[in-house]
Tab-separated table of N, CA and C in Angstrom:
chain	number	residue	atom	x	y	z
A	1303	MET	N	19.945	-11.099	-38.372
A	1303	MET	CA	19.104	-11.725	-39.369
A	1303	MET	C	18.944	-10.758	-40.547
A	1304	PRO	N	19.089	-11.238	-41.793
A	1304	PRO	CA	18.933	-10.349	-42.943
A	1304	PRO	C	17.477	-9.912	-43.097
A	1305	PRO	N	17.246	-8.777	-43.772
A	1305	PRO	CA	15.865	-8.323	-43.974
A	1305	PRO	C	15.055	-9.397	-44.699
A	1306	MET	N	13.850	-9.648	-44.194
A	1306	MET	CA	13.037	-10.713	-44.749
A	1306	MET	C	11.572	-10.306	-44.689
A	1307	ALA	N	10.868	-10.489	-45.787
A	1307	ALA	CA	9.433	-10.244	-45.828
A	1307	ALA	C	8.742	-11.562	-46.140
A	1308	LEU	N	7.696	-11.880	-45.389
A	1308	LEU	CA	6.958	-13.125	-45.567
A	1308	LEU	C	5.476	-12.814	-45.743
A	1309	THR	N	4.782	-13.680	-46.450
A	1309	THR	CA	3.343	-13.548	-46.639
A	1309	THR	C	2.670	-14.749	-45.996
A	1310	GLY	N	1.617	-14.481	-45.217
A	1310	GLY	CA	0.920	-15.571	-44.554
A	1310	GLY	C	-0.519	-15.224	-44.249
A	1311	ILE	N	-1.229	-16.177	-43.671
A	1311	ILE	CA	-2.637	-16.015	-43.328
A	1311	ILE	C	-2.765	-15.900	-41.821
A	1312	VAL	N	-3.573	-14.944	-41.376
A	1312	VAL	CA	-3.785	-14.721	-39.945
A	1312	VAL	C	-4.666	-15.841	-39.412
A	1313	THR	N	-4.161	-16.563	-38.404
A	1313	THR	CA	-4.896	-17.700	-37.862
A	1313	THR	C	-5.397	-17.469	-36.445
A	1314	LYS	N	-4.893	-16.435	-35.771
A	1314	LYS	CA	-5.316	-16.192	-34.397
A	1314	LYS	C	-5.144	-14.713	-34.067
A	1315	VAL	N	-6.202	-14.088	-33.551
A	1315	VAL	CA	-6.141	-12.691	-33.110
A	1315	VAL	C	-6.948	-12.541	-31.827
A	1316	GLY	N	-6.649	-11.503	-31.076
A	1316	GLY	CA	-7.463	-11.173	-29.913
A	1316	GLY	C	-7.044	-11.813	-28.609
A	1317	CYS	N	-6.146	-12.771	-28.619
A	1317	CYS	CA	-5.729	-13.411	-27.374
A	1317	CYS	C	-4.765	-12.529	-26.592
A	1318	MET	N	-3.911	-11.817	-27.331
A	1318	MET	CA	-2.948	-10.913	-26.713
A	1318	MET	C	-3.087	-9.550	-27.375
A	1319	ASN	N	-2.914	-8.497	-26.610
A	1319	ASN	CA	-3.027	-7.147	-27.145
A	1319	ASN	C	-1.881	-6.862	-28.114
A	1320	LYS	N	-2.203	-6.301	-29.275
A	1320	LYS	CA	-1.238	-5.906	-30.307
A	1320	LYS	C	-0.435	-7.079	-30.859
A	1321	THR	N	-1.018	-8.274	-30.835
A	1321	THR	CA	-0.328	-9.461	-31.330
A	1321	THR	C	-1.290	-10.322	-32.140
A	1322	ALA	N	-0.803	-10.859	-33.240
A	1322	ALA	CA	-1.570	-11.797	-34.054
A	1322	ALA	C	-0.648	-12.945	-34.448
A	1323	THR	N	-1.235	-14.109	-34.674
A	1323	THR	CA	-0.467	-15.253	-35.144
A	1323	THR	C	-0.684	-15.392	-36.643
A	1324	VAL	N	0.413	-15.386	-37.386
A	1324	VAL	CA	0.362	-15.520	-38.841
A	1324	VAL	C	1.009	-16.852	-39.213
A	1325	THR	N	0.304	-17.652	-40.005
A	1325	THR	CA	0.838	-18.928	-40.462
A	1325	THR	C	1.420	-18.747	-41.856
A	1326	VAL	N	2.714	-19.022	-41.978
A	1326	VAL	CA	3.425	-18.886	-43.249
A	1326	VAL	C	3.697	-20.288	-43.787
A	1327	SER	N	3.247	-20.550	-45.016
A	1327	SER	CA	3.427	-21.866	-45.635
A	1327	SER	C	4.502	-21.808	-46.708
A	1328	ARG	N	5.184	-22.938	-46.870
A	1328	ARG	CA	6.170	-23.067	-47.938
A	1328	ARG	C	6.135	-24.517	-48.407
A	1329	TYR	N	6.671	-24.766	-49.581
A	1329	TYR	CA	6.699	-26.113	-50.133
A	1329	TYR	C	8.137	-26.595	-50.255
A	1330	VAL	N	8.356	-27.856	-49.920
A	1330	VAL	CA	9.663	-28.486	-50.083
A	1330	VAL	C	9.467	-29.763	-50.904
A	1331	ILE	N	10.522	-30.185	-51.554
A	1331	ILE	CA	10.489	-31.411	-52.348
A	1331	ILE	C	11.082	-32.546	-51.514
A	1332	HIS	N	10.340	-33.653	-51.398
A	1332	HIS	CA	10.819	-34.819	-50.667
A	1332	HIS	C	12.000	-35.427	-51.420
A	1333	LYS	N	13.057	-35.772	-50.688
A	1333	LYS	CA	14.294	-36.241	-51.319
A	1333	LYS	C	14.117	-37.550	-52.090
A	1334	ILE	N	13.301	-38.452	-51.579
A	1334	ILE	CA	13.181	-39.770	-52.201
A	1334	ILE	C	12.037	-39.817	-53.215
A	1335	THR	N	10.845	-39.391	-52.796
A	1335	THR	CA	9.680	-39.515	-53.672
A	1335	THR	C	9.571	-38.388	-54.688
A	1336	GLY	N	10.165	-37.234	-54.408
A	1336	GLY	CA	10.085	-36.104	-55.327
A	1336	GLY	C	8.774	-35.348	-55.255
A	1337	LYS	N	7.929	-35.692	-54.284
A	1337	LYS	CA	6.639	-35.018	-54.147
A	1337	LYS	C	6.793	-33.709	-53.381
A	1338	ARG	N	5.873	-32.787	-53.661
A	1338	ARG	CA	5.858	-31.521	-52.925
A	1338	ARG	C	5.157	-31.721	-51.590
A	1339	ILE	N	5.759	-31.194	-50.527
A	1339	ILE	CA	5.191	-31.285	-49.186
A	1339	ILE	C	5.038	-29.871	-48.653
A	1340	GLU	N	3.865	-29.578	-48.089
A	1340	GLU	CA	3.637	-28.250	-47.524
A	1340	GLU	C	4.133	-28.220	-46.084
A	1341	ARG	N	4.961	-27.243	-45.772
A	1341	ARG	CA	5.443	-27.013	-44.415
A	1341	ARG	C	4.951	-25.642	-43.988
A	1342	SER	N	4.550	-25.515	-42.724
A	1342	SER	CA	4.065	-24.220	-42.252
A	1342	SER	C	4.684	-23.887	-40.905
A	1343	LYS	N	4.721	-22.603	-40.612
A	1343	LYS	CA	5.285	-22.126	-39.362
A	1343	LYS	C	4.382	-21.022	-38.833
A	1344	LYS	N	4.084	-21.070	-37.541
A	1344	LYS	CA	3.283	-20.027	-36.905
A	1344	LYS	C	4.216	-18.965	-36.352
A	1345	ILE	N	3.974	-17.713	-36.718
A	1345	ILE	CA	4.839	-16.611	-36.318
A	1345	ILE	C	4.013	-15.577	-35.571
A	1346	LEU	N	4.473	-15.201	-34.369
A	1346	LEU	CA	3.821	-14.123	-33.632
A	1346	LEU	C	4.229	-12.797	-34.262
A	1347	THR	N	3.237	-11.966	-34.557
A	1347	THR	CA	3.459	-10.721	-35.285
A	1347	THR	C	2.935	-9.545	-34.478
A	1348	HIS	N	3.705	-8.452	-34.466
A	1348	HIS	CA	3.299	-7.235	-33.766
A	1348	HIS	C	2.343	-6.448	-34.657
A	1349	ASP	N	1.139	-6.194	-34.150
A	1349	ASP	CA	0.103	-5.441	-34.865
A	1349	ASP	C	-0.231	-4.219	-34.017
A	1350	GLU	N	0.450	-3.121	-34.259
A	1350	GLU	CA	0.378	-1.934	-33.399
A	1350	GLU	C	-1.048	-1.405	-33.234
A	1351	ARG	N	-1.844	-1.402	-34.315
A	1351	ARG	CA	-3.183	-0.797	-34.262
A	1351	ARG	C	-4.307	-1.822	-34.133
A	1352	ASN	N	-3.977	-3.086	-33.946
A	1352	ASN	CA	-4.974	-4.164	-33.838
A	1352	ASN	C	-5.942	-4.176	-35.021
A	1353	VAL	N	-5.412	-4.095	-36.238
A	1353	VAL	CA	-6.258	-4.052	-37.428
A	1353	VAL	C	-6.423	-5.415	-38.093
A	1354	LEU	N	-5.581	-6.378	-37.764
A	1354	LEU	CA	-5.671	-7.697	-38.393
A	1354	LEU	C	-6.909	-8.446	-37.915
A	1355	ARG	N	-7.548	-9.140	-38.848
A	1355	ARG	CA	-8.703	-9.974	-38.552
A	1355	ARG	C	-8.402	-11.397	-39.024
A	1356	LEU	N	-9.180	-12.334	-38.556
A	1356	LEU	CA	-9.004	-13.738	-38.907
A	1356	LEU	C	-9.109	-13.929	-40.421
A	1357	ASN	N	-8.244	-14.738	-40.993
A	1357	ASN	CA	-8.185	-15.088	-42.418
A	1357	ASN	C	-7.701	-13.966	-43.327
A	1358	ASP	N	-7.189	-12.878	-42.788
A	1358	ASP	CA	-6.552	-11.856	-43.613
A	1358	ASP	C	-5.239	-12.416	-44.153
A	1359	THR	N	-4.852	-11.960	-45.336
A	1359	THR	CA	-3.530	-12.280	-45.868
A	1359	THR	C	-2.648	-11.080	-45.586
A	1360	ALA	N	-1.536	-11.301	-44.880
A	1360	ALA	CA	-0.706	-10.194	-44.412
A	1360	ALA	C	0.733	-10.341	-44.880
A	1361	LEU	N	1.365	-9.189	-45.118
A	1361	LEU	CA	2.792	-9.134	-45.406
A	1361	LEU	C	3.473	-8.707	-44.118
A	1362	ILE	N	4.400	-9.541	-43.622
A	1362	ILE	CA	5.097	-9.233	-42.374
A	1362	ILE	C	6.590	-9.126	-42.650
A	1363	ARG	N	7.275	-8.319	-41.840
A	1363	ARG	CA	8.710	-8.086	-42.028
A	1363	ARG	C	9.413	-8.275	-40.693
A	1364	ASN	N	10.609	-8.883	-40.730
A	1364	ASN	CA	11.340	-9.098	-39.482
A	1364	ASN	C	11.871	-7.773	-38.943
A	1365	CYS	N	12.102	-7.734	-37.632
A	1365	CYS	CA	12.547	-6.528	-36.944
A	1365	CYS	C	13.322	-6.960	-35.700
A	1366	PRO	N	13.922	-6.015	-34.992
A	1366	PRO	CA	14.565	-6.379	-33.724
A	1366	PRO	C	13.524	-6.954	-32.756
A	1367	PRO	N	13.926	-7.808	-31.830
A	1367	PRO	CA	12.967	-8.453	-30.929
A	1367	PRO	C	12.103	-7.452	-30.166
A	1368	ILE	N	10.784	-7.687	-30.208
A	1368	ILE	CA	9.830	-6.854	-29.485
A	1368	ILE	C	9.548	-7.486	-28.129
A	1369	SER	N	9.497	-8.807	-28.097
A	1369	SER	CA	9.332	-9.548	-26.846
A	1369	SER	C	10.097	-10.862	-27.000
A	1370	ALA	N	9.875	-11.781	-26.089
A	1370	ALA	CA	10.623	-13.036	-26.118
A	1370	ALA	C	10.344	-13.851	-27.384
A	1371	ARG	N	9.117	-13.757	-27.922
A	1371	ARG	CA	8.754	-14.571	-29.088
A	1371	ARG	C	8.359	-13.760	-30.320
A	1372	LYS	N	8.225	-12.449	-30.189
A	1372	LYS	CA	7.808	-11.615	-31.326
A	1372	LYS	C	9.013	-10.993	-32.005
A	1373	ARG	N	9.181	-11.327	-33.301
A	1373	ARG	CA	10.289	-10.779	-34.069
A	1373	ARG	C	9.856	-10.290	-35.446
A	1374	PHE	N	8.558	-10.164	-35.652
A	1374	PHE	CA	8.024	-9.682	-36.921
A	1374	PHE	C	6.993	-8.590	-36.668
A	1375	LYS	N	6.914	-7.630	-37.608
A	1375	LYS	CA	5.921	-6.556	-37.552
A	1375	LYS	C	5.044	-6.638	-38.791
A	1376	LEU	N	3.815	-6.167	-38.647
A	1376	LEU	CA	2.897	-6.103	-39.774
A	1376	LEU	C	3.350	-5.006	-40.725
A	1377	GLU	N	3.553	-5.361	-41.984
A	1377	GLU	CA	3.914	-4.384	-43.018
A	1377	GLU	C	2.639	-3.823	-43.641
A	1378	LYS	N	1.776	-4.725	-44.166
A	1378	LYS	CA	0.476	-4.303	-44.694
A	1378	LYS	C	-0.429	-5.511	-44.879
A	1379	ILE	N	-1.720	-5.230	-44.989
A	1379	ILE	CA	-2.716	-6.268	-45.231
A	1379	ILE	C	-2.893	-6.374	-46.741
A	1380	LEU	N	-2.638	-7.551	-47.282
A	1380	LEU	CA	-2.735	-7.741	-48.728
A	1380	LEU	C	-4.156	-8.048	-49.177
A	1381	LYS	N	-4.865	-8.875	-48.397
A	1381	LYS	CA	-6.209	-9.267	-48.784
A	1381	LYS	C	-7.029	-9.540	-47.529
A	1382	SER	N	-8.270	-9.072	-47.538
A	1382	SER	CA	-9.148	-9.277	-46.398
A	1382	SER	C	-10.461	-9.882	-46.888
A	1383	PRO	N	-10.945	-10.970	-46.281
A	1383	PRO	CA	-12.207	-11.581	-46.712
A	1383	PRO	C	-13.391	-10.627	-46.598
A	1384	GLU	N	-13.383	-9.760	-45.586
A	1384	GLU	CA	-14.485	-8.815	-45.410
A	1384	GLU	C	-14.550	-7.848	-46.582
A	1385	THR	N	-13.403	-7.365	-47.042
A	1385	THR	CA	-13.351	-6.435	-48.160
A	1385	THR	C	-13.844	-7.106	-49.436
A	1386	GLU	N	-13.427	-8.333	-49.681
A	1386	GLU	CA	-13.874	-9.059	-50.868
A	1386	GLU	C	-15.378	-9.279	-50.844
A	1387	ARG	N	-15.927	-9.616	-49.677
A	1387	ARG	CA	-17.361	-9.840	-49.557
A	1387	ARG	C	-18.123	-8.549	-49.833
A	1388	ASP	N	-17.626	-7.416	-49.309
A	1388	ASP	CA	-18.282	-6.131	-49.527
A	1388	ASP	C	-18.249	-5.736	-51.001
A	1389	LEU	N	-17.116	-5.972	-51.680
A	1389	LEU	CA	-17.013	-5.643	-53.102
A	1389	LEU	C	-17.978	-6.485	-53.928
A	1390	ALA	N	-18.088	-7.767	-53.624
A	1390	ALA	CA	-19.011	-8.639	-54.343
A	1390	ALA	C	-20.452	-8.194	-54.114
A	1391	HIS	N	-20.762	-7.785	-52.902
A	1391	HIS	CA	-22.105	-7.326	-52.568
A	1391	HIS	C	-22.426	-6.045	-53.336
A	1392	MET	N	-21.462	-5.140	-53.460
A	1392	MET	CA	-21.673	-3.886	-54.182
A	1392	MET	C	-21.875	-4.146	-55.674
A	1393	GLN	N	-21.150	-5.113	-56.254
A	1393	GLN	CA	-21.298	-5.422	-57.668
A	1393	GLN	C	-22.677	-5.993	-57.959
A	1394	VAL	N	-23.201	-6.816	-57.070
A	1394	VAL	CA	-24.538	-7.378	-57.239
A	1394	VAL	C	-25.576	-6.268	-57.144
A	1395	ALA	N	-25.375	-5.311	-56.256
A	1395	ALA	CA	-26.324	-4.215	-56.081
A	1395	ALA	C	-26.369	-3.309	-57.310
A	1396	HIS	N	-25.252	-3.163	-58.019
A	1396	HIS	CA	-25.205	-2.305	-59.209
A	1396	HIS	C	-25.924	-2.931	-60.393
A	1397	GLN	N	-26.034	-4.245	-60.431
A	1397	GLN	CA	-26.651	-4.908	-61.590
A	1397	GLN	C	-28.129	-4.911	-61.528
């Protein structure tokens, strides 16, 4: 498989050790109507340090198979709701 990086939202954590489920969405154009349709795929991702939390936006990269269903590793966390909430709280406190 060629090198591939995908961006998705973490939808499930904590069920398996060092594993998170990341949902990656993409859009396709319907052949007849021409409308955009959202397609999504759930990908099991290896999270070595168990740092991913629910609703984080993560960048994942493919790798050699880690287990029967895991073929992606966590590259980095792009956005975390907890971090955004803390930043907003700090800005309100400064005013």
